[in-house]
Amino acid sequence: NIIKYLFLKSKDRYDIPKGIQEPGENEFEAALRELKEETGIKEVKVIPLFKKKIEYFYRLGKESIKKEVTYFLGGINTNEIKVSKEHDGYEWLTKEEVFSKIKYENIKKLVEEAENFIKNLNN
């Protein structure tokens, strides 16, 4: 089986669905809500025990802002993706395509870990 990962496109950037945790939500609830808002995906089969945090900095004007994102792993039974106005489109990428198209090393490492995790589940 070929494993593919959903990436949302904004201009020339690819990113995994993510967003900001709202008051009263835990990080898992926030992830499911953001997935639905950004892709229209309402049902996802979450793969237990895969949870990875990535920290990075980005610039907002002259300010450097630290961001922490928690990623979960899941599978869906639909190809119908309805991207939000935040994005231009989407693409399903294999690990090899992620490594050739994505410039962020932390995302490459995340996909590598997800791939290994999935393969170990199937053994």
JSON list of C-alpha atoms in Angstrom, two decimals:
[
{"chain": "A", "resi": 1, "resn": "ASN", "atom": "CA", "xyz": [0.00, 0.00, 0.00]},
{"chain": "A", "resi": 2, "resn": "ILE", "atom": "CA", "xyz": [1.18, 3.49, -0.84]},
{"chain": "A", "resi": 3, "resn": "ILE", "atom": "CA", "xyz": [0.82, 5.92, 2.05]},
{"chain": "A", "resi": 4, "resn": "LYS", "atom": "CA", "xyz": [-0.13, 9.49, 1.16]},
{"chain": "A", "resi": 5, "resn": "TYR", "atom": "CA", "xyz": [-0.32, 12.59, 3.33]},
{"chain": "A", "resi": 6, "resn": "LEU", "atom": "CA", "xyz": [-2.72, 15.49, 2.88]},
{"chain": "A", "resi": 7, "resn": "PHE", "atom": "CA", "xyz": [-1.05, 18.85, 2.35]},
{"chain": "A", "resi": 8, "resn": "LEU", "atom": "CA", "xyz": [-2.86, 22.13, 1.87]},
{"chain": "A", "resi": 9, "resn": "LYS", "atom": "CA", "xyz": [-1.46, 24.63, -0.62]},
{"chain": "A", "resi": 10, "resn": "SER", "atom": "CA", "xyz": [-1.20, 28.39, -0.13]},
{"chain": "A", "resi": 11, "resn": "LYS", "atom": "CA", "xyz": [0.58, 30.15, -2.97]},
{"chain": "A", "resi": 12, "resn": "ASP", "atom": "CA", "xyz": [3.85, 28.20, -3.27]},
{"chain": "A", "resi": 13, "resn": "ARG", "atom": "CA", "xyz": [3.71, 26.73, 0.25]},
{"chain": "A", "resi": 14, "resn": "TYR", "atom": "CA", "xyz": [2.53, 23.31, 1.37]},
{"chain": "A", "resi": 15, "resn": "ASP", "atom": "CA", "xyz": [1.39, 22.67, 4.93]},
{"chain": "A", "resi": 16, "resn": "ILE", "atom": "CA", "xyz": [-0.44, 20.11, 7.03]},
{"chain": "A", "resi": 17, "resn": "PRO", "atom": "CA", "xyz": [-3.86, 21.19, 8.36]},
{"chain": "A", "resi": 18, "resn": "LYS", "atom": "CA", "xyz": [-3.36, 23.00, 11.67]},
{"chain": "A", "resi": 19, "resn": "GLY", "atom": "CA", "xyz": [-4.58, 25.95, 13.66]},
{"chain": "A", "resi": 20, "resn": "ILE", "atom": "CA", "xyz": [-4.99, 27.59, 17.02]},
{"chain": "A", "resi": 21, "resn": "GLN", "atom": "CA", "xyz": [-6.48, 25.86, 20.03]},
{"chain": "A", "resi": 22, "resn": "GLU", "atom": "CA", "xyz": [-9.57, 27.68, 21.28]},
{"chain": "A", "resi": 23, "resn": "PRO", "atom": "CA", "xyz": [-10.48, 28.19, 24.96]},
{"chain": "A", "resi": 24, "resn": "GLY", "atom": "CA", "xyz": [-12.01, 25.05, 26.44]},
{"chain": "A", "resi": 25, "resn": "GLU", "atom": "CA", "xyz": [-10.57, 22.74, 23.78]},
{"chain": "A", "resi": 26, "resn": "ASN", "atom": "CA", "xyz": [-7.87, 20.18, 24.31]},
{"chain": "A", "resi": 27, "resn": "GLU", "atom": "CA", "xyz": [-5.27, 19.81, 21.55]},
{"chain": "A", "resi": 28, "resn": "PHE", "atom": "CA", "xyz": [-7.02, 16.77, 20.06]},
{"chain": "A", "resi": 29, "resn": "GLU", "atom": "CA", "xyz": [-10.39, 18.56, 19.84]},
{"chain": "A", "resi": 30, "resn": "ALA", "atom": "CA", "xyz": [-8.65, 21.54, 18.26]},
{"chain": "A", "resi": 31, "resn": "ALA", "atom": "CA", "xyz": [-6.99, 19.28, 15.69]},
{"chain": "A", "resi": 32, "resn": "LEU", "atom": "CA", "xyz": [-10.31, 17.69, 14.68]},
{"chain": "A", "resi": 33, "resn": "ARG", "atom": "CA", "xyz": [-12.03, 21.09, 14.46]},
{"chain": "A", "resi": 34, "resn": "GLU", "atom": "CA", "xyz": [-9.23, 22.61, 12.38]},
{"chain": "A", "resi": 35, "resn": "LEU", "atom": "CA", "xyz": [-9.21, 19.57, 10.07]},
{"chain": "A", "resi": 36, "resn": "LYS", "atom": "CA", "xyz": [-12.94, 20.01, 9.48]},
{"chain": "A", "resi": 37, "resn": "GLU", "atom": "CA", "xyz": [-12.67, 23.79, 8.99]},
{"chain": "A", "resi": 38, "resn": "GLU", "atom": "CA", "xyz": [-9.71, 23.61, 6.60]},
{"chain": "A", "resi": 39, "resn": "THR", "atom": "CA", "xyz": [-10.65, 20.49, 4.58]},
{"chain": "A", "resi": 40, "resn": "GLY", "atom": "CA", "xyz": [-14.32, 19.69, 5.16]},
{"chain": "A", "resi": 41, "resn": "ILE", "atom": "CA", "xyz": [-13.30, 16.28, 6.57]},
{"chain": "A", "resi": 42, "resn": "LYS", "atom": "CA", "xyz": [-15.79, 15.34, 9.28]},
{"chain": "A", "resi": 43, "resn": "GLU", "atom": "CA", "xyz": [-14.84, 11.72, 9.89]},
{"chain": "A", "resi": 44, "resn": "VAL", "atom": "CA", "xyz": [-11.31, 10.56, 10.51]},
{"chain": "A", "resi": 45, "resn": "LYS", "atom": "CA", "xyz": [-10.04, 7.31, 11.95]},
{"chain": "A", "resi": 46, "resn": "VAL", "atom": "CA", "xyz": [-7.37, 8.50, 14.35]},
{"chain": "A", "resi": 47, "resn": "ILE", "atom": "CA", "xyz": [-4.40, 6.19, 14.72]},
{"chain": "A", "resi": 48, "resn": "PRO", "atom": "CA", "xyz": [-3.79, 5.88, 18.48]},
{"chain": "A", "resi": 49, "resn": "LEU", "atom": "CA", "xyz": [-0.45, 6.56, 20.13]},
{"chain": "A", "resi": 50, "resn": "PHE", "atom": "CA", "xyz": [0.92, 8.82, 17.39]},
{"chain": "A", "resi": 51, "resn": "LYS", "atom": "CA", "xyz": [1.31, 12.34, 18.73]},
{"chain": "A", "resi": 52, "resn": "LYS", "atom": "CA", "xyz": [4.21, 14.60, 17.79]},
{"chain": "A", "resi": 53, "resn": "LYS", "atom": "CA", "xyz": [5.00, 18.16, 18.77]},
{"chain": "A", "resi": 54, "resn": "ILE", "atom": "CA", "xyz": [6.95, 20.54, 16.59]},
{"chain": "A", "resi": 55, "resn": "GLU", "atom": "CA", "xyz": [8.24, 23.91, 17.77]},
{"chain": "A", "resi": 56, "resn": "TYR", "atom": "CA", "xyz": [9.40, 26.65, 15.44]},
{"chain": "A", "resi": 57, "resn": "PHE", "atom": "CA", "xyz": [9.73, 30.40, 15.17]},
{"chain": "A", "resi": 58, "resn": "TYR", "atom": "CA", "xyz": [8.25, 32.73, 12.58]},
{"chain": "A", "resi": 59, "resn": "ARG", "atom": "CA", "xyz": [8.48, 36.46, 12.05]},
{"chain": "A", "resi": 60, "resn": "LEU", "atom": "CA", "xyz": [5.59, 38.86, 12.38]},
{"chain": "A", "resi": 61, "resn": "GLY", "atom": "CA", "xyz": [6.99, 42.23, 11.41]},
{"chain": "A", "resi": 62, "resn": "LYS", "atom": "CA", "xyz": [10.10, 42.64, 13.54]},
{"chain": "A", "resi": 63, "resn": "GLU", "atom": "CA", "xyz": [8.89, 40.21, 16.19]},
{"chain": "A", "resi": 64, "resn": "SER", "atom": "CA", "xyz": [9.99, 36.57, 16.36]},
{"chain": "A", "resi": 65, "resn": "ILE", "atom": "CA", "xyz": [7.12, 34.37, 17.54]},
{"chain": "A", "resi": 66, "resn": "LYS", "atom": "CA", "xyz": [7.45, 30.85, 18.91]},
{"chain": "A", "resi": 67, "resn": "LYS", "atom": "CA", "xyz": [4.79, 28.39, 17.75]},
{"chain": "A", "resi": 68, "resn": "GLU", "atom": "CA", "xyz": [4.18, 24.87, 19.03]},
{"chain": "A", "resi": 69, "resn": "VAL", "atom": "CA", "xyz": [2.05, 22.50, 16.98]},
{"chain": "A", "resi": 70, "resn": "THR", "atom": "CA", "xyz": [0.85, 19.03, 18.00]},
{"chain": "A", "resi": 71, "resn": "TYR", "atom": "CA", "xyz": [0.21, 16.60, 15.15]},
{"chain": "A", "resi": 72, "resn": "PHE", "atom": "CA", "xyz": [-1.96, 13.50, 15.17]},
{"chain": "A", "resi": 73, "resn": "LEU", "atom": "CA", "xyz": [-2.22, 10.80, 12.51]},
{"chain": "A", "resi": 74, "resn": "GLY", "atom": "CA", "xyz": [-5.39, 9.50, 10.94]},
{"chain": "A", "resi": 75, "resn": "GLY", "atom": "CA", "xyz": [-6.97, 7.93, 7.90]},
{"chain": "A", "resi": 76, "resn": "ILE", "atom": "CA", "xyz": [-10.05, 8.94, 5.94]},
{"chain": "A", "resi": 77, "resn": "ASN", "atom": "CA", "xyz": [-12.46, 7.13, 3.63]},
{"chain": "A", "resi": 78, "resn": "THR", "atom": "CA", "xyz": [-13.14, 10.00, 1.24]},
{"chain": "A", "resi": 79, "resn": "ASN", "atom": "CA", "xyz": [-11.36, 11.88, -1.50]},
{"chain": "A", "resi": 80, "resn": "GLU", "atom": "CA", "xyz": [-13.69, 14.86, -1.15]},
{"chain": "A", "resi": 81, "resn": "ILE", "atom": "CA", "xyz": [-11.66, 17.72, 0.24]},
{"chain": "A", "resi": 82, "resn": "LYS", "atom": "CA", "xyz": [-13.19, 21.19, 0.47]},
{"chain": "A", "resi": 83, "resn": "VAL", "atom": "CA", "xyz": [-10.41, 23.60, 1.30]},
{"chain": "A", "resi": 84, "resn": "SER", "atom": "CA", "xyz": [-11.15, 26.75, 3.25]},
{"chain": "A", "resi": 85, "resn": "LYS", "atom": "CA", "xyz": [-10.55, 30.27, 1.95]},
{"chain": "A", "resi": 86, "resn": "GLU", "atom": "CA", "xyz": [-7.18, 30.15, 3.72]},
{"chain": "A", "resi": 87, "resn": "HIS", "atom": "CA", "xyz": [-5.83, 27.78, 1.04]},
{"chain": "A", "resi": 88, "resn": "ASP", "atom": "CA", "xyz": [-5.61, 27.57, -2.75]},
{"chain": "A", "resi": 89, "resn": "GLY", "atom": "CA", "xyz": [-5.90, 23.80, -3.00]},
{"chain": "A", "resi": 90, "resn": "TYR", "atom": "CA", "xyz": [-4.53, 20.53, -1.72]},
{"chain": "A", "resi": 91, "resn": "GLU", "atom": "CA", "xyz": [-2.34, 17.63, -2.74]},
{"chain": "A", "resi": 92, "resn": "TRP", "atom": "CA", "xyz": [-1.89, 14.06, -1.53]},
{"chain": "A", "resi": 93, "resn": "LEU", "atom": "CA", "xyz": [1.87, 13.45, -1.27]},
{"chain": "A", "resi": 94, "resn": "THR", "atom": "CA", "xyz": [3.89, 10.30, -0.76]},
{"chain": "A", "resi": 95, "resn": "LYS", "atom": "CA", "xyz": [6.88, 10.47, 1.59]},
{"chain": "A", "resi": 96, "resn": "GLU", "atom": "CA", "xyz": [9.17, 10.82, -1.41]},
{"chain": "A", "resi": 97, "resn": "GLU", "atom": "CA", "xyz": [7.09, 13.73, -2.77]},
{"chain": "A", "resi": 98, "resn": "VAL", "atom": "CA", "xyz": [7.14, 15.39, 0.66]},
{"chain": "A", "resi": 99, "resn": "PHE", "atom": "CA", "xyz": [10.93, 15.13, 0.67]},
{"chain": "A", "resi": 100, "resn": "SER", "atom": "CA", "xyz": [11.20, 16.73, -2.78]},
{"chain": "A", "resi": 101, "resn": "LYS", "atom": "CA", "xyz": [8.51, 19.46, -2.41]},
{"chain": "A", "resi": 102, "resn": "ILE", "atom": "CA", "xyz": [8.65, 20.51, 1.24]},
{"chain": "A", "resi": 103, "resn": "LYS", "atom": "CA", "xyz": [11.52, 22.66, 2.45]},
{"chain": "A", "resi": 104, "resn": "TYR", "atom": "CA", "xyz": [10.90, 22.39, 6.20]},
{"chain": "A", "resi": 105, "resn": "GLU", "atom": "CA", "xyz": [13.09, 19.73, 7.82]},
{"chain": "A", "resi": 106, "resn": "ASN", "atom": "CA", "xyz": [10.75, 19.35, 10.82]},
{"chain": "A", "resi": 107, "resn": "ILE", "atom": "CA", "xyz": [7.85, 18.41, 8.47]},
{"chain": "A", "resi": 108, "resn": "LYS", "atom": "CA", "xyz": [10.06, 15.92, 6.62]},
{"chain": "A", "resi": 109, "resn": "LYS", "atom": "CA", "xyz": [11.02, 14.35, 9.95]},
{"chain": "A", "resi": 110, "resn": "LEU", "atom": "CA", "xyz": [7.36, 14.24, 11.02]},
{"chain": "A", "resi": 111, "resn": "VAL", "atom": "CA", "xyz": [6.35, 12.42, 7.81]},
{"chain": "A", "resi": 112, "resn": "GLU", "atom": "CA", "xyz": [9.28, 10.02, 8.20]},
{"chain": "A", "resi": 113, "resn": "GLU", "atom": "CA", "xyz": [8.18, 9.20, 11.76]},
{"chain": "A", "resi": 114, "resn": "ALA", "atom": "CA", "xyz": [4.55, 8.78, 10.63]},
{"chain": "A", "resi": 115, "resn": "GLU", "atom": "CA", "xyz": [5.61, 6.46, 7.82]},
{"chain": "A", "resi": 116, "resn": "ASN", "atom": "CA", "xyz": [7.68, 4.29, 10.18]},
{"chain": "A", "resi": 117, "resn": "PHE", "atom": "CA", "xyz": [4.85, 4.23, 12.72]},
{"chain": "A", "resi": 118, "resn": "ILE", "atom": "CA", "xyz": [2.32, 3.07, 10.10]},
{"chain": "A", "resi": 119, "resn": "LYS", "atom": "CA", "xyz": [4.66, 0.40, 8.73]},
{"chain": "A", "resi": 120, "resn": "ASN", "atom": "CA", "xyz": [5.30, -0.94, 12.24]},
{"chain": "A", "resi": 121, "resn": "LEU", "atom": "CA", "xyz": [1.54, -1.18, 12.86]},
{"chain": "A", "resi": 122, "resn": "ASN", "atom": "CA", "xyz": [1.21, -3.39, 9.80]},
{"chain": "A", "resi": 123, "resn": "ASN", "atom": "CA", "xyz": [3.94, -5.81, 10.95]}
]
